[in-house]
């Protein structure tokens, strides 16, 4: 087993796909996807393009769909929801399909959608993702951070480090045995430095500061809770994730 970390979708190797890919957008797309499925959503369908989301979702009965759109941290006009996991209640999600497009996270998922196994990872479902990987034993694993508009984001790389930490514990492998690239070691180091104070890291992160300006402090607190959901969003068909 070899684990590779890429800070953004743009940094992944061109023309290659891994055995398993984990898309990470802690603030907030993959946290929202995991929460929606845990709350009873039938599936989550991701889009990088809002116009395509609107067009495809029109094929679903209004009572069976929810549209979530976010750009720059704010809700897109005409959507039912923005990108807050706190909005994903069982009363709202139960039996519905969530159609979602966000600034960064849905791009990461679309970049890796051709991998044999595609998962959505976050702090809140970190251990569930680790358990799934240990059960499947893929040879090459990519963790792809969403970043922010093509640039590095600390929260996604720290989450990659948290998944790395879980895999090291579960497999008994050394860092040298598991590491596929230097970024994996850097992600692990970042997480270990901040693991006791992840909320403070979110306050330092540029996107965390952006969300604080939008009064999303409760979202930050929710998104850094470790291992609270026993759910793994798994791609069933390109762009469509279901609960495992």
CSV table of C-alpha atoms in Angstrom, one decimal:
chain,number,residue,atom,x,y,z
A,1,UNK,CA,0.0,0.0,0.0
A,2,UNK,CA,1.3,3.4,-1.0
A,3,UNK,CA,-0.3,6.7,0.0
A,4,UNK,CA,0.1,9.9,-2.1
A,5,UNK,CA,-1.2,13.3,-1.0
A,6,UNK,CA,-1.9,16.2,-3.5
A,7,UNK,CA,-2.7,19.6,-2.1
A,8,UNK,CA,-5.1,20.5,-5.0
A,9,UNK,CA,-6.7,18.7,-7.9
A,10,UNK,CA,-4.4,20.6,-10.3
A,11,UNK,CA,-1.3,18.9,-8.7
A,12,UNK,CA,-2.4,15.4,-9.4
A,13,UNK,CA,-0.4,13.5,-12.1
A,14,UNK,CA,-1.9,14.0,-15.6
A,15,UNK,CA,-3.2,10.9,-17.3
A,16,UNK,CA,-3.1,8.7,-14.2
A,17,UNK,CA,-5.8,7.4,-11.8
A,18,UNK,CA,-5.2,5.5,-8.6
A,19,UNK,CA,-6.8,2.4,-7.3
A,20,UNK,CA,-8.5,4.5,-4.6
A,21,UNK,CA,-9.0,8.3,-4.4
A,22,UNK,CA,-10.2,10.3,-1.4
A,23,UNK,CA,-11.4,13.8,-2.1
A,24,UNK,CA,-11.1,16.1,0.9
A,25,UNK,CA,-12.7,19.5,1.3
A,26,UNK,CA,-13.0,20.0,5.1
A,27,UNK,CA,-14.5,23.5,4.8
A,28,UNK,CA,-17.1,22.3,3.7
A,29,UNK,CA,-18.1,20.1,0.8
A,30,UNK,CA,-17.0,16.7,1.9
A,31,UNK,CA,-18.1,17.4,5.5
A,32,UNK,CA,-21.5,18.4,4.0
A,33,UNK,CA,-21.7,15.3,1.8
A,34,UNK,CA,-20.9,12.9,4.7
A,35,UNK,CA,-23.4,14.7,6.9
A,36,UNK,CA,-26.2,14.6,4.2
A,37,UNK,CA,-25.8,10.9,3.7
A,38,UNK,CA,-25.7,10.2,7.4
A,39,UNK,CA,-28.9,12.2,7.7
A,40,UNK,CA,-30.7,10.0,5.2
A,41,UNK,CA,-30.1,11.5,1.8
A,42,UNK,CA,-30.7,9.0,-1.0
A,43,UNK,CA,-27.5,10.1,-2.8
A,44,UNK,CA,-25.4,13.2,-3.3
A,45,UNK,CA,-24.7,14.3,-6.9
A,46,UNK,CA,-21.8,16.7,-7.4
A,47,UNK,CA,-21.3,19.3,-10.1
A,48,UNK,CA,-18.6,21.8,-10.8
A,49,UNK,CA,-21.0,23.8,-13.0
A,50,UNK,CA,-24.1,25.4,-11.5
A,51,UNK,CA,-26.0,25.5,-14.8
A,52,UNK,CA,-25.5,21.8,-15.3
A,53,UNK,CA,-26.7,21.2,-11.8
A,54,UNK,CA,-29.9,23.1,-12.4
A,55,UNK,CA,-30.5,21.3,-15.7
A,56,UNK,CA,-29.9,17.8,-14.4
A,57,UNK,CA,-31.8,18.3,-11.2
A,58,UNK,CA,-34.9,19.4,-13.1
A,59,UNK,CA,-35.3,15.8,-14.1
A,60,UNK,CA,-36.1,14.9,-10.5
A,61,UNK,CA,-39.5,15.6,-8.8
A,62,UNK,CA,-39.3,18.7,-6.7
A,63,UNK,CA,-40.2,16.9,-3.5
A,64,UNK,CA,-37.3,14.4,-4.1
A,65,UNK,CA,-34.5,16.9,-4.7
A,66,UNK,CA,-32.5,19.6,-2.9
A,67,UNK,CA,-30.1,22.0,-4.6
A,68,UNK,CA,-27.1,23.2,-2.7
A,69,UNK,CA,-24.8,25.9,-4.3
A,70,UNK,CA,-21.9,27.8,-2.8
A,71,UNK,CA,-19.5,30.3,-4.3
A,72,UNK,CA,-16.9,32.2,-2.2
A,73,UNK,CA,-18.4,30.7,0.9
A,74,UNK,CA,-21.9,32.1,0.3
A,75,UNK,CA,-25.1,30.5,-0.9
A,76,UNK,CA,-25.9,30.7,-4.6
A,77,UNK,CA,-29.2,32.4,-5.4
A,78,UNK,CA,-31.9,30.0,-6.4
A,79,UNK,CA,-30.6,27.1,-4.4
A,80,UNK,CA,-32.3,25.5,-1.4
A,81,UNK,CA,-29.1,25.4,0.6
A,82,UNK,CA,-25.6,26.7,0.7
A,83,UNK,CA,-22.7,24.5,1.8
A,84,UNK,CA,-23.3,24.1,5.5
A,85,UNK,CA,-23.3,20.6,7.0
A,86,UNK,CA,-25.5,22.0,9.8
A,87,UNK,CA,-28.3,22.4,7.4
A,88,UNK,CA,-28.3,18.7,6.6
A,89,UNK,CA,-30.9,17.5,9.1
A,90,UNK,CA,-32.8,14.2,8.8
A,91,UNK,CA,-36.1,16.1,8.4
A,92,UNK,CA,-34.7,17.8,5.3
A,93,UNK,CA,-32.5,15.1,3.8
A,94,UNK,CA,-34.5,12.0,4.3
A,95,UNK,CA,-35.1,10.2,1.0
A,96,UNK,CA,-34.0,13.1,-1.1
A,97,UNK,CA,-31.1,13.5,-3.5
A,98,UNK,CA,-28.8,16.4,-2.8
A,99,UNK,CA,-27.5,18.1,-5.9
A,100,UNK,CA,-24.4,20.2,-4.9
A,101,UNK,CA,-21.9,22.5,-6.5
A,102,UNK,CA,-19.2,24.3,-4.5
A,103,UNK,CA,-16.2,26.5,-5.1
A,104,UNK,CA,-13.6,23.8,-4.6
A,105,UNK,CA,-14.7,20.4,-3.3
A,106,UNK,CA,-16.8,19.3,-6.2
A,107,UNK,CA,-13.9,20.0,-8.6
A,108,UNK,CA,-11.7,17.6,-6.6
A,109,UNK,CA,-14.3,14.8,-6.8
A,110,UNK,CA,-14.6,15.3,-10.5
A,111,UNK,CA,-10.9,15.1,-11.0
A,112,UNK,CA,-10.7,11.6,-9.5
A,113,UNK,CA,-14.0,10.2,-10.6
A,114,UNK,CA,-12.4,7.7,-12.9
A,115,UNK,CA,-10.6,5.9,-10.0
A,116,UNK,CA,-11.7,2.4,-9.2
A,117,UNK,CA,-12.7,3.6,-5.7
A,118,UNK,CA,-13.7,7.2,-5.0
A,119,UNK,CA,-14.4,8.3,-1.4
A,120,UNK,CA,-15.2,11.7,0.3
A,121,UNK,CA,-13.2,12.2,3.4
A,122,UNK,CA,-13.3,14.8,6.2
A,123,UNK,CA,-12.3,14.9,9.9
A,124,UNK,CA,-15.8,13.9,10.9
A,125,UNK,CA,-15.6,10.5,9.1
A,126,UNK,CA,-11.9,10.0,9.2
A,127,UNK,CA,-11.9,6.6,11.0
A,128,UNK,CA,-14.7,5.3,8.8
A,129,UNK,CA,-12.6,6.1,5.7
A,130,UNK,CA,-9.6,4.4,7.3
A,131,UNK,CA,-11.6,1.3,8.1
A,132,UNK,CA,-12.9,1.2,4.5
A,133,UNK,CA,-9.4,1.4,3.0
A,134,UNK,CA,-8.1,-1.3,5.4
A,135,UNK,CA,-10.9,-3.6,4.3
A,136,UNK,CA,-10.4,-3.0,0.6
A,137,UNK,CA,-6.6,-2.9,0.6
A,138,UNK,CA,-6.0,-0.8,-2.5
A,139,UNK,CA,-2.4,-0.6,-3.7
A,140,UNK,CA,-2.2,3.0,-4.6
A,141,UNK,CA,-4.2,5.7,-2.8
A,142,UNK,CA,-4.5,9.4,-3.5
A,143,UNK,CA,-5.8,11.9,-1.0
A,144,UNK,CA,-6.7,15.0,-3.0
A,145,UNK,CA,-7.2,18.2,-1.2
A,146,UNK,CA,-9.6,20.7,-2.7
A,147,UNK,CA,-7.5,23.8,-1.8
A,148,UNK,CA,-8.9,27.2,-2.6
A,149,UNK,CA,-9.3,28.2,-6.2
A,150,UNK,CA,-6.2,26.2,-7.2
A,151,UNK,CA,-4.0,27.0,-4.2
A,152,UNK,CA,-3.0,25.1,-1.0
A,153,UNK,CA,-5.3,25.1,2.0
A,154,UNK,CA,-4.1,24.0,5.4
A,155,UNK,CA,-7.3,22.4,6.5
A,156,UNK,CA,-7.5,19.9,3.7
A,157,UNK,CA,-3.8,19.0,4.0
A,158,UNK,CA,-4.2,18.6,7.8
A,159,UNK,CA,-7.2,16.2,7.1
A,160,UNK,CA,-5.0,14.2,4.7
A,161,UNK,CA,-2.5,14.0,7.6
A,162,UNK,CA,-5.3,12.7,9.9
A,163,UNK,CA,-6.2,10.0,7.5
A,164,UNK,CA,-2.5,9.1,7.2
A,165,UNK,CA,-2.2,8.9,10.9
A,166,UNK,CA,-5.2,6.6,11.1
A,167,UNK,CA,-3.8,4.3,8.3
A,168,UNK,CA,-0.4,4.2,10.0
A,169,UNK,CA,-2.1,3.0,13.2
A,170,UNK,CA,-4.4,0.5,11.5
A,171,UNK,CA,-1.8,-1.1,9.3
A,172,UNK,CA,1.2,-1.0,11.5
A,173,UNK,CA,3.3,0.3,8.6
A,174,UNK,CA,6.0,2.9,9.1
A,175,UNK,CA,5.9,6.3,7.5
A,176,UNK,CA,8.6,5.2,5.0
A,177,UNK,CA,6.7,2.1,4.0
A,178,UNK,CA,3.4,4.0,3.5
A,179,UNK,CA,4.7,7.2,2.0
A,180,UNK,CA,4.2,7.6,-1.8
A,181,UNK,CA,5.4,11.2,-1.9
A,182,UNK,CA,6.9,14.0,0.3
A,183,UNK,CA,3.5,15.7,0.5
A,184,UNK,CA,2.2,12.7,2.5
A,185,UNK,CA,4.9,13.2,5.1
A,186,UNK,CA,4.3,16.9,5.2
A,187,UNK,CA,0.5,16.4,5.7
A,188,UNK,CA,1.1,14.0,8.5
A,189,UNK,CA,3.5,16.4,10.2
A,190,UNK,CA,1.1,19.3,9.9
A,191,UNK,CA,-1.7,17.2,11.5
A,192,UNK,CA,0.4,16.0,14.4
A,193,UNK,CA,1.5,19.5,15.2
A,194,UNK,CA,-2.2,20.8,15.4
A,195,UNK,CA,-4.2,17.7,16.3
A,196,UNK,CA,-4.9,19.0,19.8
A,197,UNK,CA,-6.1,22.4,18.6
A,198,UNK,CA,-7.6,22.0,15.1
A,199,UNK,CA,-10.1,24.8,15.7
A,200,UNK,CA,-7.2,27.2,16.2
A,201,UNK,CA,-5.7,25.9,12.9
A,202,UNK,CA,-9.0,26.7,11.2
A,203,UNK,CA,-8.8,30.2,12.6
A,204,UNK,CA,-5.4,30.6,11.0
A,205,UNK,CA,-6.4,29.1,7.6
A,206,UNK,CA,-7.5,31.7,5.0
A,207,UNK,CA,-10.7,29.9,4.2
A,208,UNK,CA,-11.5,29.5,7.9
A,209,UNK,CA,-11.1,33.3,8.2
A,210,UNK,CA,-13.4,33.7,5.2
A,211,UNK,CA,-16.1,31.6,6.9
A,212,UNK,CA,-15.7,33.5,10.1
A,213,UNK,CA,-16.5,36.7,8.2
A,214,UNK,CA,-19.6,35.0,7.0
A,215,UNK,CA,-20.6,34.1,10.7
A,216,UNK,CA,-20.0,30.4,10.1
A,217,UNK,CA,-18.1,29.7,13.4
A,218,UNK,CA,-20.4,26.8,14.3
A,219,UNK,CA,-19.6,25.2,10.9
A,220,UNK,CA,-15.9,25.4,11.8
A,221,UNK,CA,-16.4,23.8,15.1
A,222,UNK,CA,-18.5,21.0,13.6
A,223,UNK,CA,-16.1,20.3,10.7
A,224,UNK,CA,-13.0,19.8,13.0
A,225,UNK,CA,-14.8,17.2,15.2
A,226,UNK,CA,-12.9,13.9,14.8
A,227,UNK,CA,-14.5,10.6,13.9
A,228,UNK,CA,-18.1,11.6,14.8
A,229,UNK,CA,-19.8,9.9,11.8
A,230,UNK,CA,-19.6,6.2,10.8
A,231,UNK,CA,-20.4,6.9,7.2
A,232,UNK,CA,-18.2,6.7,4.0
A,233,UNK,CA,-19.5,8.5,0.9
A,234,UNK,CA,-18.6,6.1,-2.0
A,235,UNK,CA,-19.0,6.9,-5.6
A,236,UNK,CA,-21.6,4.6,-7.2
A,237,UNK,CA,-21.4,6.2,-10.7
A,238,UNK,CA,-19.4,9.2,-11.9
A,239,UNK,CA,-20.4,12.2,-9.7
A,240,UNK,CA,-22.9,10.3,-7.6
A,241,UNK,CA,-22.0,9.3,-4.0
A,242,UNK,CA,-24.0,7.0,-1.7
A,243,UNK,CA,-23.6,5.9,1.9
A,244,UNK,CA,-21.5,2.9,2.8
